[in-house]
Coordinates of C-alpha atoms in Angstrom, one line a residue:
X1 CA 49.9 -38.1 61.6
X2 CA 49.9 -35.4 59.0
X3 CA 49.4 -36.6 55.5
X4 CA 52.5 -36.6 53.5
X5 CA 54.1 -33.4 52.6
X6 CA 52.6 -31.8 55.0
X7 CA 54.5 -29.5 57.4
X8 CA 55.5 -31.5 60.7
X9 CA 55.1 -29.2 63.8
X10 CA 57.7 -27.9 65.5
X11 CA 56.8 -28.8 69.6
X12 CA 56.6 -25.6 71.4
X13 CA 59.1 -24.7 74.4
X14 CA 59.0 -22.0 76.5
X15 CA 61.3 -19.2 77.1
X16 CA 61.4 -16.3 79.8
X17 CA 59.2 -14.2 77.9
X18 CA 56.3 -16.6 77.8
X19 CA 53.4 -15.2 79.5
X20 CA 50.0 -17.0 79.6
X21 CA 50.6 -17.9 76.0
X22 CA 47.8 -20.4 75.6
X23 CA 45.0 -22.0 78.4
X24 CA 46.4 -25.0 79.8
X25 CA 44.9 -28.3 79.6
X26 CA 43.3 -29.2 82.8
X27 CA 44.8 -31.7 84.7
X28 CA 43.5 -35.4 85.2
X29 CA 40.3 -34.6 87.5
X30 CA 40.4 -35.9 91.1
X31 CA 36.4 -36.2 91.2
X32 CA 34.9 -38.8 88.4
X33 CA 31.9 -36.8 88.6
X34 CA 33.9 -33.6 87.1
X35 CA 35.6 -35.8 84.7
X36 CA 32.2 -36.7 83.3
X37 CA 31.4 -33.2 83.1
X38 CA 33.6 -31.0 80.9
X39 CA 30.5 -28.2 80.5
X40 CA 29.0 -27.0 83.7
X41 CA 26.4 -28.8 85.3
X42 CA 22.7 -27.3 85.3
X43 CA 21.8 -25.8 88.6
X44 CA 20.6 -27.8 91.3
X45 CA 17.0 -27.5 92.7
X46 CA 16.6 -25.3 95.9
X47 CA 16.4 -27.5 98.8
X48 CA 13.3 -27.9 100.3
X49 CA 12.3 -25.7 103.5
X50 CA 13.0 -28.9 105.9
X51 CA 16.5 -29.2 104.0
X52 CA 17.7 -25.5 104.0
X53 CA 20.5 -24.7 106.3
X54 CA 20.8 -21.2 108.0
X55 CA 22.4 -18.5 105.8
X56 CA 25.7 -17.8 107.2
X57 CA 26.4 -13.4 107.2
X58 CA 29.6 -13.8 105.6
X59 CA 30.6 -14.0 102.0
X60 CA 33.3 -15.9 101.3
X61 CA 35.7 -14.5 98.5
X62 CA 38.9 -16.9 97.3
X63 CA 41.2 -14.7 95.7
X64 CA 44.7 -15.9 93.7
X65 CA 45.6 -12.2 93.9
X66 CA 49.2 -11.6 95.4
X67 CA 51.2 -9.1 97.0
X68 CA 49.7 -5.3 96.9
X69 CA 46.7 -6.1 94.6
X70 CA 45.7 -8.7 97.3
X71 CA 45.4 -5.9 99.9
X72 CA 43.3 -4.0 97.6
X73 CA 40.9 -6.8 97.6
X74 CA 40.7 -6.6 101.1
X75 CA 40.6 -2.8 101.5
X76 CA 37.4 -3.0 99.2
X77 CA 36.0 -5.9 100.4
X78 CA 36.4 -4.4 103.9
X79 CA 34.7 -0.8 102.3
X80 CA 31.9 -2.8 101.0
X81 CA 31.2 -4.8 104.0
X82 CA 30.7 -1.5 106.1
X83 CA 28.3 -0.1 103.7
X84 CA 26.1 -3.3 103.7
X85 CA 26.9 -4.7 106.8
X86 CA 27.8 -7.6 105.0
X87 CA 31.5 -9.5 106.2
X88 CA 33.2 -10.5 103.2
X89 CA 36.1 -13.0 104.3
X90 CA 39.0 -13.0 101.7
X91 CA 40.9 -16.2 101.6
X92 CA 43.8 -16.0 99.4
X93 CA 45.0 -18.9 97.9
X94 CA 48.5 -19.7 95.6
X95 CA 47.8 -18.8 91.8
X96 CA 48.8 -22.4 91.1
X97 CA 46.3 -23.8 93.9
X98 CA 43.1 -22.1 93.6
X99 CA 41.6 -25.1 91.3
X100 CA 43.2 -27.9 93.2
X101 CA 42.0 -25.9 96.8
X102 CA 38.6 -26.5 95.0
X103 CA 38.7 -30.0 94.0
X104 CA 39.8 -31.2 97.3
X105 CA 36.8 -29.3 99.5
X106 CA 34.6 -31.1 96.9
X107 CA 36.3 -34.1 97.8
X108 CA 36.0 -33.7 101.7
X109 CA 32.7 -32.4 101.7
X110 CA 33.9 -29.2 102.8
X111 CA 32.3 -25.5 101.8
X112 CA 33.1 -24.2 98.6
X113 CA 33.8 -20.6 98.2
X114 CA 30.7 -17.9 97.5
X115 CA 32.7 -16.1 95.0
X116 CA 36.2 -16.3 93.7
X117 CA 38.5 -13.5 92.1
X118 CA 40.9 -15.1 89.8
X119 CA 42.3 -14.4 86.1
X120 CA 41.0 -16.1 82.8
X121 CA 42.8 -19.2 83.2
X122 CA 41.4 -19.6 86.9
X123 CA 37.9 -19.2 85.2
X124 CA 38.6 -21.6 82.3
X125 CA 39.6 -24.0 84.9
X126 CA 36.6 -23.3 87.3
X127 CA 34.3 -23.4 84.2
X128 CA 35.8 -26.9 83.2
X129 CA 35.3 -28.6 86.1
X130 CA 31.9 -27.2 86.7
X131 CA 32.6 -25.3 90.0
X132 CA 30.9 -21.7 88.5
X133 CA 27.1 -20.2 87.2
X134 CA 27.2 -17.7 84.9
X135 CA 27.1 -14.2 86.0
X136 CA 24.6 -13.3 83.1
X137 CA 24.1 -13.6 79.6
X138 CA 27.5 -12.1 77.6
X139 CA 25.0 -9.6 75.6
X140 CA 24.7 -8.0 79.0
X141 CA 28.4 -6.8 78.8
X142 CA 29.0 -4.0 76.4
X143 CA 30.0 -1.3 79.3
X144 CA 33.1 -3.5 80.0
X145 CA 36.4 -3.5 77.6
X146 CA 35.3 -6.4 74.8
X147 CA 38.3 -8.0 75.5
X148 CA 38.0 -8.7 79.3
X149 CA 34.4 -10.2 77.7
X150 CA 35.5 -12.5 75.4
X151 CA 37.4 -13.7 78.1
X152 CA 35.2 -14.9 80.3
X153 CA 32.3 -15.9 77.8
X154 CA 31.2 -19.3 76.9
X155 CA 28.0 -20.7 75.3
X156 CA 26.2 -17.2 75.3
X157 CA 26.8 -16.9 79.0
X158 CA 29.4 -14.6 81.0
X159 CA 30.9 -16.6 83.6
X160 CA 33.1 -14.0 85.5
X161 CA 32.0 -10.2 86.1
X162 CA 35.3 -8.5 84.6
X163 CA 37.0 -6.3 86.9
X164 CA 40.6 -5.1 84.9
X165 CA 42.3 -6.3 81.6
X166 CA 45.5 -7.0 82.0
X167 CA 48.7 -8.8 80.2
X168 CA 48.9 -6.3 77.2
X169 CA 51.7 -5.7 75.3
X170 CA 53.4 -1.9 74.7
X171 CA 55.9 -0.6 72.0
X172 CA 59.3 0.0 74.2
X173 CA 61.8 2.4 73.1
X174 CA 65.4 3.7 74.0
X175 CA 65.2 7.4 73.6
X176 CA 69.1 7.7 72.9
X177 CA 68.3 6.1 69.4
X178 CA 64.6 7.0 69.1
X179 CA 63.5 10.6 69.0
X180 CA 60.0 10.0 68.1
X181 CA 58.2 6.5 68.3
X182 CA 56.8 5.0 65.2
X183 CA 52.9 5.5 65.0
X184 CA 52.7 3.0 61.7
X185 CA 54.1 -0.3 61.2
X186 CA 55.2 1.0 58.1
X187 CA 57.3 3.4 60.3
X188 CA 58.5 1.4 62.4
X189 CA 59.7 -1.5 59.6
X190 CA 62.1 1.7 58.3
X191 CA 62.9 3.0 61.9
X192 CA 63.8 -0.2 62.9
X193 CA 66.3 -1.3 60.0
X194 CA 67.6 2.3 59.9
X195 CA 69.1 1.9 63.5
X196 CA 70.0 -1.2 62.6
X197 CA 72.1 0.0 59.9
X198 CA 73.2 3.1 61.5
X199 CA 76.4 3.9 63.4
X200 CA 77.5 5.5 66.5
X201 CA 81.4 6.2 67.8
X202 CA 82.9 3.6 69.6
X203 CA 80.1 0.7 68.9
X204 CA 80.3 -1.6 66.2
X205 CA 77.2 -1.3 63.8
X206 CA 76.9 -5.4 64.1
X207 CA 76.3 -4.8 68.1
X208 CA 73.1 -2.9 67.1
X209 CA 69.4 -4.3 66.5
X210 CA 66.0 -2.2 65.7
X211 CA 63.6 -4.5 67.0
X212 CA 63.2 -7.2 69.8
X213 CA 60.2 -9.3 70.2
X214 CA 59.0 -13.0 71.1
X215 CA 58.8 -13.5 67.2
X216 CA 57.7 -17.2 67.5
X217 CA 54.7 -17.1 70.3
X218 CA 51.3 -16.6 69.5
X219 CA 50.9 -14.0 71.7
X220 CA 52.7 -11.8 70.1
X221 CA 51.4 -12.7 66.6
X222 CA 48.2 -11.8 68.0
X223 CA 49.1 -8.0 67.7
X224 CA 49.3 -8.0 64.4
X225 CA 46.2 -10.1 63.6
X226 CA 44.4 -7.6 65.5
X227 CA 46.0 -4.3 63.7
X228 CA 44.3 -6.3 60.5
X229 CA 40.8 -6.4 62.2
X230 CA 41.4 -11.0 61.5
X231 CA 40.8 -13.4 64.5
X232 CA 42.1 -17.0 65.4
X233 CA 38.7 -18.3 66.1
X234 CA 35.0 -17.7 65.1
X235 CA 33.0 -15.3 67.2
X236 CA 31.8 -17.8 70.0
X237 CA 35.7 -19.4 70.0
X238 CA 34.5 -22.8 69.2
X239 CA 36.3 -23.3 66.1
X240 CA 39.7 -22.1 64.6
X241 CA 40.2 -19.7 61.6
X242 CA 44.0 -19.5 60.6
X243 CA 43.7 -19.6 57.0
X244 CA 42.2 -15.8 56.9
X245 CA 43.6 -13.1 54.5
X246 CA 44.0 -11.4 57.5
X247 CA 46.3 -14.3 59.1
X248 CA 48.2 -14.2 55.8
X249 CA 48.8 -10.5 56.0
X250 CA 49.8 -10.9 59.5
X251 CA 52.5 -13.4 58.5
X252 CA 54.0 -10.8 55.8
X253 CA 54.1 -8.0 58.3
X254 CA 56.0 -10.6 60.9
X255 CA 58.5 -11.2 58.2
X256 CA 59.2 -7.8 57.1
X257 CA 59.3 -6.8 61.1
X258 CA 61.9 -9.4 62.3
X259 CA 64.3 -8.3 59.8
X260 CA 65.9 -5.8 62.3
X261 CA 65.5 -9.0 64.7
X262 CA 68.8 -9.9 67.0
X263 CA 69.6 -13.4 67.2
X264 CA 67.6 -14.7 70.0
X265 CA 64.5 -13.4 72.2
X266 CA 66.4 -13.7 75.4
X267 CA 70.1 -12.2 74.0
X268 CA 68.0 -9.6 72.3
X269 CA 65.9 -8.9 75.9
X270 CA 69.4 -8.4 77.3
X271 CA 70.7 -6.2 74.6
X272 CA 67.7 -4.1 74.7
X273 CA 68.0 -3.4 78.5
X274 CA 71.7 -1.9 77.9
X275 CA 70.7 0.1 75.0
X276 CA 72.1 -2.2 72.1
X277 CA 68.3 -2.4 70.4
X278 CA 66.3 0.4 69.9
X279 CA 62.9 -0.9 70.2
X280 CA 61.0 -3.5 71.9
X281 CA 57.3 -5.3 72.1
X282 CA 56.8 -6.6 75.8
X283 CA 54.6 -6.1 78.8
X284 CA 54.4 -4.1 81.6
X285 CA 56.0 -7.0 83.6
X286 CA 59.5 -6.7 82.0
X287 CA 59.8 -3.2 82.7
X288 CA 61.5 -4.2 86.2
X289 CA 63.9 -6.7 84.4
X290 CA 65.1 -4.2 81.6
X291 CA 65.9 -1.1 84.1
X292 CA 67.9 -3.7 86.2
X293 CA 69.9 -4.4 83.2
X294 CA 71.4 -0.8 83.3
X295 CA 70.6 2.0 85.9
X296 CA 70.7 4.7 83.6
X297 CA 68.6 3.0 80.5
X298 CA 66.3 6.2 79.6
X299 CA 63.2 3.8 78.4
X300 CA 60.1 5.3 76.8
X301 CA 56.9 3.4 76.3
X302 CA 54.3 4.0 73.7
X303 CA 51.4 2.2 71.8
X304 CA 51.5 0.0 69.3
X305 CA 51.4 1.2 65.7
X306 CA 48.6 1.4 63.5
X307 CA 48.4 -1.0 60.4
X308 CA 48.1 1.8 57.4
X309 CA 45.8 -0.4 55.4
X310 CA 42.9 -0.9 58.1
X311 CA 43.4 2.3 60.0
X312 CA 43.5 -0.2 62.8
X313 CA 45.8 -0.1 65.8
X314 CA 47.4 -3.2 66.4
X315 CA 46.6 -4.6 69.6
X316 CA 48.0 -7.5 71.8
X317 CA 45.4 -10.1 73.1
X318 CA 44.2 -9.4 76.4
X319 CA 43.7 -11.3 79.7
X320 CA 41.3 -10.1 82.5
X321 CA 40.6 -10.4 86.1
X322 CA 37.1 -11.5 87.3
X323 CA 34.5 -12.1 89.9
X324 CA 32.8 -15.8 89.6
X325 CA 29.7 -16.5 91.3
X326 CA 30.3 -19.9 93.0
X327 CA 28.1 -23.0 91.7
X328 CA 25.8 -23.3 94.8
X329 CA 25.2 -19.8 95.8
X330 CA 21.3 -19.1 96.1
X331 CA 19.1 -16.7 97.9
X332 CA 20.2 -13.8 100.2
X333 CA 24.0 -14.9 99.5
X334 CA 23.4 -14.5 95.8
X335 CA 21.8 -10.9 96.5
X336 CA 24.7 -9.9 98.6
X337 CA 27.5 -11.6 96.5
X338 CA 25.9 -9.4 93.2
X339 CA 25.9 -6.2 95.4
X340 CA 29.5 -6.8 95.7
X341 CA 29.9 -6.9 92.1
X342 CA 28.2 -3.7 91.5
X343 CA 30.3 -2.3 94.1
X344 CA 33.2 -3.4 92.1
X345 CA 32.5 -1.8 89.2
X346 CA 31.8 1.5 90.2
X347 CA 33.6 3.9 88.4
X348 CA 35.8 5.3 91.4
X349 CA 36.5 2.1 92.3
X350 CA 37.5 0.6 89.0
X351 CA 40.0 3.5 89.2
X352 CA 41.6 2.8 92.5
X353 CA 41.9 -1.0 91.6
X354 CA 43.4 -0.3 88.3
X355 CA 46.0 2.0 89.7
X356 CA 46.7 -0.6 92.8
X357 CA 47.3 -3.8 90.1
X358 CA 48.9 -2.0 87.1
X359 CA 46.2 -3.1 85.3
X360 CA 43.5 -1.2 83.2
X361 CA 40.2 -1.0 84.5
X362 CA 37.4 -3.3 82.9
X363 CA 34.7 -0.8 82.9
X364 CA 34.8 1.0 79.2
X365 CA 33.9 4.7 81.2
X366 CA 36.8 4.4 84.0
X367 CA 39.1 4.3 80.6
X368 CA 39.1 7.4 80.4
X369 CA 39.4 9.3 83.5
X370 CA 42.6 11.3 84.0
X371 CA 44.1 9.4 86.7
X372 CA 44.3 6.4 84.2
X373 CA 45.2 8.2 80.6
X374 CA 48.1 10.0 82.2
X375 CA 49.5 6.9 83.7
X376 CA 53.1 6.4 81.8
X377 CA 52.5 3.0 81.0
X378 CA 48.5 2.6 81.3
X379 CA 48.1 5.5 79.0
X380 CA 49.4 4.0 76.3
X381 CA 47.7 0.6 76.5
X382 CA 44.1 2.7 76.9
X383 CA 44.7 3.4 72.9
X384 CA 44.6 -0.1 72.2
X385 CA 42.3 -1.5 74.5
X386 CA 39.3 -1.0 72.2
X387 CA 40.6 -3.0 69.4
X388 CA 42.1 -5.6 71.7
X389 CA 41.0 -9.3 71.5
X390 CA 40.2 -11.7 74.2
X391 CA 41.0 -14.9 75.4
X392 CA 37.7 -17.1 75.3
X393 CA 38.1 -20.2 77.5
X394 CA 37.5 -22.6 74.9
X395 CA 39.0 -25.8 73.5
X396 CA 39.5 -24.5 70.3
X397 CA 41.5 -21.1 71.6
X398 CA 44.2 -23.2 73.4
X399 CA 44.4 -25.6 70.0
X400 CA 44.8 -22.4 67.9
X401 CA 47.5 -21.4 70.0
X402 CA 49.1 -25.0 69.7
X403 CA 49.0 -24.5 66.2
X404 CA 50.8 -20.8 65.8
X405 CA 53.2 -21.7 68.4
X406 CA 54.3 -25.1 66.6
X407 CA 54.6 -23.8 63.2
X408 CA 55.2 -19.8 63.4
X409 CA 59.2 -20.7 63.7
X410 CA 58.7 -22.4 59.8
X411 CA 57.3 -19.0 58.6
X412 CA 60.4 -17.2 60.4
X413 CA 62.8 -19.7 58.5
X414 CA 61.6 -18.1 55.4
X415 CA 61.6 -21.4 53.5
X416 CA 58.1 -21.8 53.4
X417 CA 55.1 -20.2 51.7
X418 CA 52.8 -18.5 54.1
X419 CA 49.6 -20.3 52.7
X420 CA 51.4 -23.6 53.3
X421 CA 52.2 -22.3 56.8
X422 CA 48.6 -21.0 57.6
X423 CA 47.3 -24.6 56.1
X424 CA 49.9 -26.2 58.7
X425 CA 48.9 -24.2 61.8
X426 CA 45.0 -24.6 60.9
X427 CA 45.5 -28.4 60.5
X428 CA 47.3 -28.7 64.0
X429 CA 44.7 -27.1 65.4
X430 CA 41.8 -28.9 64.4
X431 CA 43.9 -32.3 64.9
X432 CA 44.0 -31.1 68.5
X433 CA 40.6 -30.1 68.9
X434 CA 39.7 -33.3 67.8
X435 CA 41.4 -34.8 70.9
X436 CA 39.7 -32.9 73.3
X437 CA 37.2 -34.7 75.3

């Protein structure tokens, strides 16, 4: 229990805007050996020549990608195979079943994949279960977007090669109500309140609101922490840091912005889609939903604004997709796997993959490609890519998100000091971390 007088957490409940808001606690292990090894095991020694099995000419790649992205994975695997004379067998897996299938194959003594293509949640789970080997030191990730590197870094090693950057947030605006999107947070505060107070013929002022967002979710809150140059963990992702001046400043900005908010996130989302709210902070995944609410919606897309006191752009925490090496891959198969990894980060391949997936390329140099910068959705996201933080596969990150989500509602109620809320979040994160195995 928390000490007497300390804020009690409000337990987080998901709502329709929730997307990857925290790294999940891994499910109970099916294998006692896996449960006993929360960290990846050391690489097993190579078998003696008498024990070695003939190498298969085929690389097996499991992927949790779906739809058009899965088709692009197959296309790229085929192109690599034609160039190198190596067949790559792409095996699609359900997004929720990839990790379970890995455990099932291990139990049954069946071969595990040589490569896995998945997102940062896949990586965190497979790393916890000991199914991966590092692709290299984290220091070798300088050619990639920082957020993508952070999302695959644990104990100084990179556990997946970044392929794309995704799950970013943008500033959406209703063009008839906003002639020019705000470029700073000060302008965003002013504009959102001005729009809310303005009158429009045939519509009551009370039906208009300035800004909608998932106000009480950690994903959205991190936008402002990044804008103030802060972080919610130490650089290694191992320790919560929720009582810093940057976090406190982010609380103040959040409260100022929430003044122009509608009464509920889902209702606000519907109102934005119908043109009754001027601005929204949301991701590309929401665009089709907004447009379905009104076929005449004139929607603009802009980068998140700059924080004047730091000169930094606000930026969401970005996730990624990764190519991961199976734990037991070695010898000629490892050589082939690394060759495929190099192929997938060629600049032209990165651009094709980004356009097919609606995500940013993970290769920093590919962010400058005209096809990316001119894209109406990816172009604004490029501007915040270098500021964005990642989601390291560490227990501390999950616990920090739990602490933030538990107490953000208390902050928004306005009855508790910012410092007290920060201390309560930190305590909750530390309590959670203390329960980790």
